[in-house]
Amino acid sequence: MLEVRELHVSYGGVVRALRGISLEVPDGGVVAVLGGNGAGKSTLLRTVSSTLRLHRGAVVSGTVTWDGRSLRGLDAAETVRRGIVQVPEGRRIFGRLSVDENLKAGGLGARDKRTRGAARDRVYAMFPMLAERKGLRAGLLSGGQQQMLAIGRALMAAPRLLILDEPSLGLAPQVVGQVGQVIRDINAAGTAVLLVEQNATMALGVAATAYVLDVGEVSLSGPAAELAATDDVQRLYLGDGSTTAVAVPTGATLSRWQG
Amino acid sequence: MTDFLNYLVNGISLGGTYALIALGFVVVFKATEVVNFAHGSLLVLGGYVIARLAGDVPFVVAVLLGCLVAAVGAVLVERLYSWRLRDSNVNALAILTIGIDILLITELTRRFGPDILPTGDPWGNAVVDLGIAKIAQARLVGIGVTAVLLVAFFVAFKYSSWGIAMRAGAEDGEAAALMGVRRGRVTMTAWAVAGVLAAVAAVFLCAFPTPGIDASVRQTALRAFPAAILGGLDSTAGAVVGGLAIGIAEAMTGGYGVRLAGGNLNDVVPYLVMLVVLLVRPSGLLGTRELTRV
Ligand SMILES: Nc1ncnc2c1ncn2[C@@H]1O[C@H](COP(=O)(O)OP(=O)(O)O)[C@@H](O)[C@H]1O
Ligand SMILES: [Mg+2]
């Protein structure tokens, strides 16, 4: 289980991006974190994956534990070896490497060769489209295909917790639906998922629990179905019951949920 | 025509050696984003160890130990900077390597004294007649060894975990870290590889007809720097193309005794070729990044 308690994070000692966040991702569960641009979603994920330092950010106070052990002070590679793998915002596939090489790169964090081989078979079975394009330069894939590759690459290290930062960003609604289905399948195979989204329709459809993040604080949390029924989430994130993705207002609009 | 072929074969041999050195620049640049100006001194360090051991141990053992020392030296430079300076500006790092270069070459110059040491290679001054051209045996062996090393390098770069990690990290360091790539190990390996290639290059740079090695070989080695730039500082294939281009250009202008402004053109030809290429292609022949700001 991933447990975040009273987490405060700042960048360069000045910008306070997170102000006392607490959340949990139970083993085998799917948790969604919603919030507008700048709410602190990526910062939360960077803290868990230990890449904050690359952005000149640092934990001010609070704890992040995984199975009861602190994740603070680890480097990113070590976090991967403990079973937490993140698909970063904007996919960040290695465009000059082939599809297969991208998966091999994902396998570098696997514990051993056997895990890696099994994961590769599993990924190609899950995404036949990638198997057909093994030798292709990954940069030539479409946006949706790149997202699938980014997810497949992350699965290569056989994570117990898969973290996704806005996987639906920039994708056509139909492809967003496919991403949602892929996340369900991955979770059905036993992997816990922490899903960060602005697209609440997909996220609330997949997650059991959800948190709404607003300028560095949790403004709402609870079972995803209950949250989806809330007037404010309806209006701000779901566009009055419409099933398509909607543009999300900035975090500031949500501040009245505070307190 | 015979002259031409002679110069060509010798140019290929020299170019191959430059390619090994240039590859060291490129591998380090890809791993660390820093131009390692200490590379020439590290080459002299490897060559010095080989020459000092000559006669006491078999030549092959001397070369292996020279490679080891150059590799360790390179890794120490890398550790020194990543220990404290990892987050500093790339220019600061490049200046750090200049500082190390000066320290190292000063000490090596002191150790060489006025001597030019033979590397103890077994080929001596034998010359092989290929029919179409004559070439020193050492240079012929140099071409063979270079070819084997380059192939081995490119196979490792393409297929090994280290190669994949290198290429992934060079493209997107953060994404590679998120995939569990251990940056430190990958980088240290890259510097070590550069050190090994430099030590091997030292042997062939100082073989017949060169009388042996002294600290001035550093200047010769640094002629591979324009080779790396003109190939594209972030392109491994570019290092080979650039090395060969400069080696051949140098052998031709030297062979035909082309003179420019009262000096021998072959002394400046690496830089001339580099300038011409960069004017046409600012990122180098095969590079992807504009290097005007490096
Ligand atoms: N590298 C950084 N340096 C300084 N401030 C940053 C950095 N990254 C993010 N921030 C700031 O931290 C806050 C949260 O950003 P982020 O976590 O990226 O939000 P989200 O992912 O929800 O859009 C924003 O105010 C943003 O400007
Ligand atoms: Mg973000």
XYZ file of C-alpha atoms and ligand atoms in Angstrom:
581
model
C 0.000 0.000 0.000
C 1.126 3.516 -0.811
C 0.530 6.034 1.944
C 1.096 9.763 1.657
C 0.759 11.754 4.890
C 0.695 15.523 5.311
C 3.025 16.025 2.399
C 4.482 19.466 1.762
C 6.669 19.969 -1.301
C 8.317 23.076 -2.663
C 10.367 23.973 -5.726
C 13.597 25.885 -5.254
C 12.510 26.562 -1.668
C 10.018 29.131 -2.934
C 7.066 27.715 -4.819
C 4.967 25.680 -2.397
C 3.369 23.150 -4.770
C 1.873 20.750 -2.211
C 0.471 21.877 1.128
C -0.349 18.949 3.316
C -1.623 16.209 1.020
C -2.717 12.851 2.408
C -3.867 9.907 0.334
C -3.703 6.143 0.104
C -3.537 3.647 -2.712
C -4.509 0.203 -1.392
C -2.931 -2.936 -2.860
C -4.731 -3.872 -6.025
C -6.861 -0.715 -5.974
C -7.383 2.062 -8.504
C -7.213 5.599 -7.182
C -7.819 8.712 -9.254
C -6.443 12.165 -8.514
C -8.244 14.975 -10.316
C -7.304 18.598 -10.577
C -6.731 21.462 -12.973
C -3.464 22.715 -14.356
C -0.994 23.575 -11.640
C -2.945 21.827 -8.898
C 0.136 19.830 -7.943
C -0.723 16.455 -9.488
C 2.611 15.926 -11.228
C 4.447 17.167 -8.151
C 2.743 14.463 -6.086
C 3.813 11.804 -8.589
C 7.374 13.142 -8.786
C 7.582 12.852 -5.028
C 6.464 9.230 -5.099
C 8.828 8.368 -7.990
C 11.753 10.301 -6.500
C 12.295 12.550 -9.499
C 11.634 15.775 -7.604
C 15.346 16.511 -7.477
C 15.523 16.603 -11.264
C 13.090 19.532 -11.048
C 14.872 21.228 -8.149
C 12.001 20.359 -5.875
C 12.206 18.978 -2.349
C 9.957 17.529 0.326
C 9.508 20.070 3.086
C 7.690 17.752 5.471
C 5.429 14.745 5.516
C 5.889 11.081 4.716
C 5.562 8.800 1.714
C 5.612 5.098 2.537
C 5.273 1.982 0.442
C 4.441 -1.198 2.341
C 5.333 0.669 5.479
C 8.831 1.675 4.305
C 9.691 5.258 3.526
C 10.354 6.162 -0.114
C 12.072 9.409 0.770
C 15.712 9.717 -0.139
C 15.644 6.901 -2.673
C 16.626 7.552 -6.251
C 14.206 6.980 -9.094
C 15.819 3.723 -10.204
C 15.531 2.268 -6.711
C 11.850 3.197 -6.524
C 11.289 1.249 -9.735
C 13.039 -1.758 -8.212
C 10.654 -1.604 -5.276
C 7.752 -2.036 -7.686
C 6.531 1.491 -8.440
C 6.657 2.616 -12.060
C 5.362 5.857 -13.523
C 4.154 6.717 -17.007
C 5.090 10.396 -17.129
C 2.938 13.240 -18.402
C 3.255 13.677 -22.161
C 4.238 9.990 -22.605
C 7.953 10.695 -23.002
C 8.629 7.611 -25.104
C 12.113 7.381 -26.606
C 11.258 8.608 -30.091
C 14.578 7.707 -31.696
C 14.509 4.160 -30.344
C 12.447 1.419 -31.936
C 9.263 0.154 -30.314
C 11.078 -2.965 -29.152
C 14.001 -0.954 -27.775
C 11.559 1.198 -25.823
C 10.235 -1.941 -24.187
C 13.785 -3.130 -23.512
C 14.492 0.199 -21.861
C 11.416 -0.321 -19.705
C 12.768 -3.750 -18.760
C 16.015 -2.285 -17.412
C 14.258 -1.745 -14.098
C 13.049 -5.360 -13.901
C 14.439 -7.522 -11.148
C 15.728 -10.287 -13.437
C 15.780 -11.625 -16.988
C 12.831 -13.959 -16.443
C 10.533 -11.162 -15.257
C 11.613 -9.160 -18.279
C 10.896 -11.932 -20.782
C 7.497 -12.680 -19.281
C 6.613 -8.990 -19.191
C 7.565 -8.556 -22.837
C 5.282 -11.418 -23.927
C 2.505 -9.977 -21.802
C 2.882 -6.481 -23.250
C 2.894 -7.708 -26.840
C -0.167 -9.862 -26.116
C -1.908 -6.877 -24.593
C -0.961 -4.540 -27.462
C -0.800 -6.566 -30.709
C -0.496 -3.221 -32.490
C 2.946 -2.782 -30.885
C 4.015 -6.311 -31.810
C 3.273 -5.486 -35.441
C 5.503 -2.424 -35.225
C 8.439 -3.785 -33.201
C 11.141 -2.377 -35.439
C 9.527 0.982 -36.101
C 11.010 4.154 -34.670
C 8.726 4.970 -31.780
C 8.562 8.627 -32.809
C 6.605 7.587 -35.887
C 3.710 6.118 -33.896
C 0.448 8.057 -33.548
C -0.360 9.758 -30.249
C -2.606 6.938 -29.078
C -0.061 4.307 -30.058
C 2.639 6.227 -28.217
C 0.488 6.245 -25.093
C 0.026 2.486 -25.347
C 3.793 2.114 -25.813
C 4.440 4.297 -22.774
C 2.111 2.094 -20.717
C 3.628 -1.096 -22.139
C 7.127 0.196 -21.427
C 6.165 0.855 -17.798
C 4.728 -2.657 -17.469
C 8.088 -4.141 -18.510
C 9.405 -3.720 -14.981
C 6.395 -5.700 -13.682
C 5.246 -2.986 -11.262
C 2.963 -3.609 -8.296
C 1.888 0.032 -8.492
C 1.467 1.705 -11.871
C 1.294 5.487 -11.828
C -0.126 7.357 -14.820
C 0.148 11.117 -15.248
C -2.652 12.373 -17.500
C -2.625 9.458 -19.941
C -5.592 10.862 -21.869
C -3.906 14.198 -22.553
C -4.232 15.121 -26.229
C -5.962 11.901 -27.269
C -9.192 11.540 -29.234
C -12.219 10.575 -27.041
C -12.383 7.120 -28.577
C -8.695 6.480 -27.768
C -9.275 7.771 -24.236
C -11.855 5.016 -23.870
C -9.271 2.449 -24.961
C -6.776 3.768 -22.435
C -9.436 3.401 -19.740
C -10.031 -0.204 -20.754
C -6.287 -0.938 -20.721
C -6.052 0.450 -17.184
C -8.944 -1.786 -16.094
C -7.211 -4.818 -17.629
C -3.908 -4.016 -15.936
C -5.673 -3.630 -12.619
C -7.618 -6.860 -13.128
C -4.253 -8.619 -13.375
C -3.447 -7.446 -9.846
C -1.537 -4.201 -10.315
C -2.575 -1.222 -8.221
C -3.083 1.994 -10.202
C -2.690 5.646 -9.267
C -4.298 7.611 -12.071
C -3.885 11.369 -12.380
C -6.276 13.056 -14.778
C -7.965 16.223 -15.869
C -10.382 14.052 -17.813
C -12.683 13.091 -14.980
C -15.125 11.031 -17.045
C -12.606 8.318 -17.811
C -10.836 8.496 -14.458
C -13.999 8.298 -12.344
C -15.220 5.445 -14.512
C -12.083 3.410 -13.790
C -11.232 4.342 -10.207
C -12.789 3.103 -6.990
C -11.626 6.092 -4.975
C -10.870 9.614 -6.077
C -9.275 12.742 -4.697
C -9.699 16.243 -6.047
C -6.583 18.341 -5.776
C -6.826 22.083 -5.633
C -3.785 24.349 -5.473
C -1.741 21.881 -3.502
C -4.476 20.631 -1.205
C -7.056 17.868 -1.253
C -10.410 19.613 -1.528
C -12.621 16.546 -1.955
C -12.180 12.828 -1.641
C -14.291 9.711 -1.483
C -15.653 6.822 -3.523
C -15.440 7.694 -7.228
C -19.149 7.104 -7.842
C -20.147 9.467 -5.036
C -17.709 12.080 -6.231
C -19.053 11.834 -9.763
C -22.511 12.611 -8.428
C -21.375 15.777 -6.662
C -22.807 18.904 -8.242
C -19.464 20.653 -8.452
C -17.627 17.715 -10.001
C -20.530 17.307 -12.407
C -20.323 20.885 -13.475
C -16.565 21.436 -13.469
C -15.196 18.084 -14.538
C -17.945 16.198 -16.263
C -19.555 18.991 -18.254
C -23.124 18.357 -17.058
C -23.205 14.654 -17.563
C -21.789 14.768 -21.060
C -19.620 11.738 -21.655
C -16.912 13.491 -23.596
C -13.773 14.961 -22.122
C -14.076 18.586 -21.179
C -11.558 21.282 -20.622
C -10.983 21.694 -16.937
C -10.893 25.100 -15.301
C -7.857 26.163 -13.341
C -7.481 25.101 -9.750
C -8.470 28.496 -8.450
C -12.100 27.915 -9.350
C -12.227 24.991 -6.971
C -10.993 26.817 -3.924
C -14.424 27.210 -2.423
C -14.385 23.538 -1.506
C -11.695 24.271 0.942
C -12.199 24.166 4.702
C 48.174 6.989 -58.527
C 50.408 4.891 -56.227
C 51.048 7.997 -54.180
C 47.348 8.564 -53.929
C 46.650 5.019 -52.774
C 49.506 5.199 -50.277
C 48.137 8.386 -48.810
C 44.636 6.954 -48.794
C 45.587 3.794 -46.916
C 47.631 5.782 -44.430
C 44.784 8.261 -44.111
C 42.374 5.462 -43.306
C 44.735 4.149 -40.662
C 45.173 7.577 -39.092
C 41.453 8.267 -39.472
C 40.572 5.034 -37.699
C 42.682 6.100 -34.748
C 41.011 9.507 -34.736
C 37.669 7.698 -34.864
C 38.495 5.815 -31.658
C 39.357 9.062 -29.915
C 36.382 10.937 -31.349
C 34.090 8.128 -30.233
C 35.332 8.738 -26.694
C 34.293 12.389 -26.928
C 30.893 11.411 -28.285
C 30.145 8.652 -25.768
C 31.021 10.948 -22.884
C 28.997 13.768 -24.382
C 25.960 11.534 -24.843
C 26.185 10.214 -21.302
C 27.036 13.425 -19.485
C 26.336 16.285 -21.896
C 29.825 17.529 -21.249
C 32.740 17.923 -23.633
C 35.621 16.158 -21.930
C 38.652 18.327 -22.595
C 40.735 15.981 -20.420
C 40.351 13.252 -23.023
C 43.724 13.990 -24.651
C 45.550 13.768 -21.316
C 43.788 10.541 -20.452
C 45.052 9.155 -23.749
C 48.599 10.189 -22.822
C 48.097 8.597 -19.384
C 47.146 5.271 -20.972
C 50.067 5.507 -23.406
C 52.468 6.409 -20.602
C 51.517 3.311 -18.609
C 51.956 1.118 -21.685
C 55.383 2.601 -22.481
C 56.574 2.365 -18.871
C 55.606 -1.296 -18.700
C 57.162 -2.068 -22.091
C 59.839 -4.720 -21.765
C 58.802 -5.688 -18.241
C 55.565 -7.415 -19.176
C 54.274 -8.820 -22.480
C 53.002 -6.085 -24.806
C 49.380 -7.266 -24.628
C 49.453 -7.145 -20.836
C 50.937 -3.649 -20.956
C 48.139 -2.521 -23.278
C 45.469 -4.055 -21.060
C 46.910 -2.332 -18.000
C 47.161 0.943 -19.930
C 43.496 0.604 -20.863
C 42.621 -0.116 -17.250
C 44.461 2.929 -15.934
C 42.955 5.219 -18.584
C 39.489 3.824 -17.829
C 39.914 4.310 -14.078
C 41.262 7.811 -14.692
C 38.240 8.670 -16.826
C 35.837 7.265 -14.233
C 37.541 9.314 -11.521
C 36.990 12.480 -13.537
C 33.350 11.507 -13.935
C 32.958 10.739 -10.218
C 34.599 13.997 -9.284
C 32.075 16.007 -11.185
C 28.960 13.969 -10.395
C 29.874 13.975 -6.712
C 29.293 17.683 -6.287
C 28.712 19.319 -9.594
C 26.005 17.243 -11.229
C 23.458 20.015 -11.095
C 25.779 22.783 -12.179
C 25.951 24.358 -15.521
C 27.435 22.369 -18.379
C 30.017 25.076 -19.019
C 31.272 24.749 -15.454
C 31.751 21.047 -16.062
C 33.648 21.600 -19.274
C 35.920 24.036 -17.465
C 36.445 21.444 -14.743
C 37.682 18.994 -17.374
C 40.056 21.666 -18.707
C 41.455 22.051 -15.202
C 41.963 18.312 -14.839
C 43.538 18.225 -18.285
C 46.123 20.820 -17.276
C 46.949 19.057 -13.995
C 47.251 15.666 -15.620
C 49.323 16.765 -18.596
C 51.661 18.773 -16.368
C 52.356 15.755 -14.226
C 52.786 13.497 -17.257
C 55.123 15.986 -18.926
C 57.229 15.964 -15.779
C 57.319 12.176 -15.770
C 58.277 11.894 -19.441
C 60.994 14.489 -19.022
C 62.817 14.984 -22.303
C 62.305 11.353 -23.328
C 60.280 9.870 -26.108
C 59.382 6.391 -24.907
C 58.811 3.492 -27.298
C 55.478 1.772 -26.700
C 57.148 -1.613 -27.059
C 54.818 -2.740 -29.809
C 55.929 -5.902 -31.639
C 55.582 -4.484 -35.151
C 58.620 -2.224 -35.113
C 59.352 -0.525 -38.410
C 58.190 -3.365 -40.654
C 56.448 -2.226 -43.819
C 53.908 -4.298 -45.710
C 53.549 -4.040 -49.481
C 49.891 -4.463 -50.309
C 50.614 -4.303 -54.038
C 48.516 -1.210 -54.475
C 50.132 0.601 -51.564
C 52.825 0.299 -48.939
C 51.951 0.668 -45.302
C 53.704 0.260 -41.973
C 52.753 -3.038 -40.393
C 51.751 -1.238 -37.192
C 49.286 0.865 -39.168
C 47.829 -2.154 -40.893
C 47.304 -3.830 -37.526
C 45.863 -0.526 -36.339
C 43.226 -0.621 -39.053
C 42.303 -4.183 -38.090
C 42.153 -3.522 -34.355
C 40.187 -0.329 -34.891
C 37.684 -2.141 -37.086
C 37.189 -4.870 -34.489
C 36.779 -2.346 -31.658
C 34.337 -0.219 -33.623
C 32.198 -3.216 -34.533
C 32.244 -4.424 -30.924
C 31.291 -0.959 -29.767
C 28.397 -0.616 -32.170
C 27.055 -4.078 -31.354
C 27.150 -3.223 -27.646
C 25.633 0.182 -28.269
C 22.801 -1.333 -30.277
C 21.980 -4.460 -28.318
C 23.393 -4.463 -24.796
C 21.491 -3.187 -21.778
C 24.183 -0.561 -21.396
C 23.671 0.603 -24.990
C 19.900 0.823 -24.615
C 20.260 2.652 -21.306
C 22.779 5.043 -22.893
C 20.570 5.859 -25.838
C 17.409 6.149 -23.744
C 19.148 8.362 -21.206
C 20.677 10.564 -23.881
C 17.251 11.130 -25.365
C 15.319 11.723 -22.143
C 17.169 11.420 -18.863
C 14.123 11.753 -16.650
C 12.087 9.183 -18.558
C 15.061 6.802 -18.403
C 15.286 7.306 -14.644
C 11.570 6.526 -14.384
C 12.257 3.265 -16.214
C 14.775 2.288 -13.551
C 17.911 3.157 -15.499
C 20.769 3.659 -13.038
C 22.260 6.781 -14.460
C 25.472 6.642 -12.448
C 26.460 3.188 -13.658
C 25.630 3.939 -17.258
C 27.648 7.136 -17.149
C 30.644 5.518 -15.469
C 30.652 2.778 -18.073
C 30.575 5.386 -20.829
C 33.610 7.203 -19.415
C 35.433 3.918 -18.908
C 34.769 2.938 -22.521
C 36.131 6.308 -23.638
C 39.266 5.720 -21.556
C 39.860 2.274 -23.050
C 39.417 3.526 -26.609
C 41.849 6.367 -25.894
C 44.543 4.037 -24.541
C 44.287 1.794 -27.597
C 44.434 4.851 -29.828
C 47.617 5.932 -28.026
C 49.368 2.743 -29.145
C 48.653 3.328 -32.820
C 49.126 7.066 -32.692
C 52.670 6.470 -31.408
C 53.589 3.452 -33.524
C 56.037 3.579 -36.447
C 56.821 5.909 -38.191
C 56.232 7.978 -35.043
C 59.260 7.354 -32.801
C 57.245 6.795 -29.628
C 55.188 8.559 -27.029
C 55.663 11.751 -25.065
C 53.267 14.305 -23.652
C 52.966 16.107 -26.992
C 50.776 13.273 -28.274
C 47.960 15.072 -26.488
C 47.960 17.714 -29.237
C 47.741 15.023 -31.907
C 44.915 13.358 -29.996
C 42.992 16.605 -29.757
C 42.855 16.682 -33.547
C 40.110 14.114 -33.087
C 38.017 16.788 -31.396
C 37.143 18.536 -34.675
C 36.451 15.026 -35.990
C 33.829 14.492 -33.290
C 32.333 17.931 -33.897
C 32.113 17.610 -37.641
C 30.496 14.186 -37.360
C 28.008 15.575 -34.860
C 29.003 15.557 -31.203
C 26.024 13.417 -30.272
C 26.446 10.892 -33.075
C 28.530 7.751 -32.641
C 28.480 6.999 -36.367
C 29.417 10.617 -36.946
C 32.573 10.125 -34.865
C 33.720 7.394 -37.239
C 32.848 9.357 -40.357
C 34.467 12.491 -38.926
C 37.589 10.606 -37.841
C 38.080 9.046 -41.250
C 37.390 12.310 -43.047
C 40.012 14.149 -41.044
C 42.552 11.332 -41.163
C 42.308 11.097 -44.920
C 42.339 14.868 -45.423
C 45.420 15.097 -43.244
C 47.262 12.285 -45.014
C 46.467 13.745 -48.447
C 47.466 17.321 -47.699
C 50.555 16.092 -45.856
C 51.473 13.611 -48.565
C 51.182 16.055 -51.416
C 52.903 18.683 -49.297
C 50.143 21.227 -49.743
C 51.169 24.447 -48.095
C 49.035 27.270 -46.844
C 50.211 30.679 -45.711
C 53.741 29.436 -45.200
C 52.787 26.436 -43.069
C 51.873 22.864 -43.820
C 48.173 22.631 -44.529
C 47.924 19.245 -42.854
C 48.463 20.867 -39.453
C 45.292 22.900 -39.732
C 43.242 20.731 -42.047
C 41.149 19.122 -39.266
C 39.929 22.536 -38.212
C 39.369 23.694 -41.777
C 37.291 20.631 -42.577
C 35.330 21.125 -39.376
C 34.616 24.774 -40.166
C 33.433 24.000 -43.669
C 31.123 21.237 -42.457
C 29.696 23.340 -39.650
C 28.977 26.209 -42.036
C 26.879 23.871 -44.131
C 25.448 21.740 -41.330
C 25.571 23.391 -37.894
C 24.737 20.126 -36.101
C 27.529 18.215 -37.826
C 27.204 15.577 -40.524
C 25.101 13.135 -38.515
C 24.370 15.064 -35.334
C 20.951 16.111 -34.180
C 21.840 19.081 -32.036
C 23.205 22.441 -33.020
C 26.540 22.755 -31.342
C 27.047 26.453 -31.761
C 26.410 26.955 -28.064
C 28.571 24.154 -26.726
N 10.090 22.594 -11.876
C 9.303 23.486 -11.251
N 9.837 24.592 -10.700
C 9.050 25.495 -10.064
N 7.731 25.374 -9.932
C 7.138 24.291 -10.467
C 7.892 23.300 -11.145
N 7.042 22.340 -11.562
C 5.829 22.725 -11.153
N 5.870 23.885 -10.497
C 4.748 24.606 -9.888
O 4.150 23.750 -8.933
C 2.736 23.818 -9.021
C 2.178 22.445 -9.308
O 2.596 22.007 -10.586
P 2.310 20.567 -11.142
O 2.589 19.598 -10.069
O 3.044 20.414 -12.413
O 0.753 20.643 -11.402
P -0.198 19.735 -12.317
O 0.538 18.494 -12.677
O -1.377 19.480 -11.451
O -0.564 20.558 -13.507
C 2.431 24.849 -10.102
O 2.200 26.068 -9.478
C 3.674 24.902 -10.911
O 3.870 26.163 -11.481
Mg 0.976 17.718 -14.502
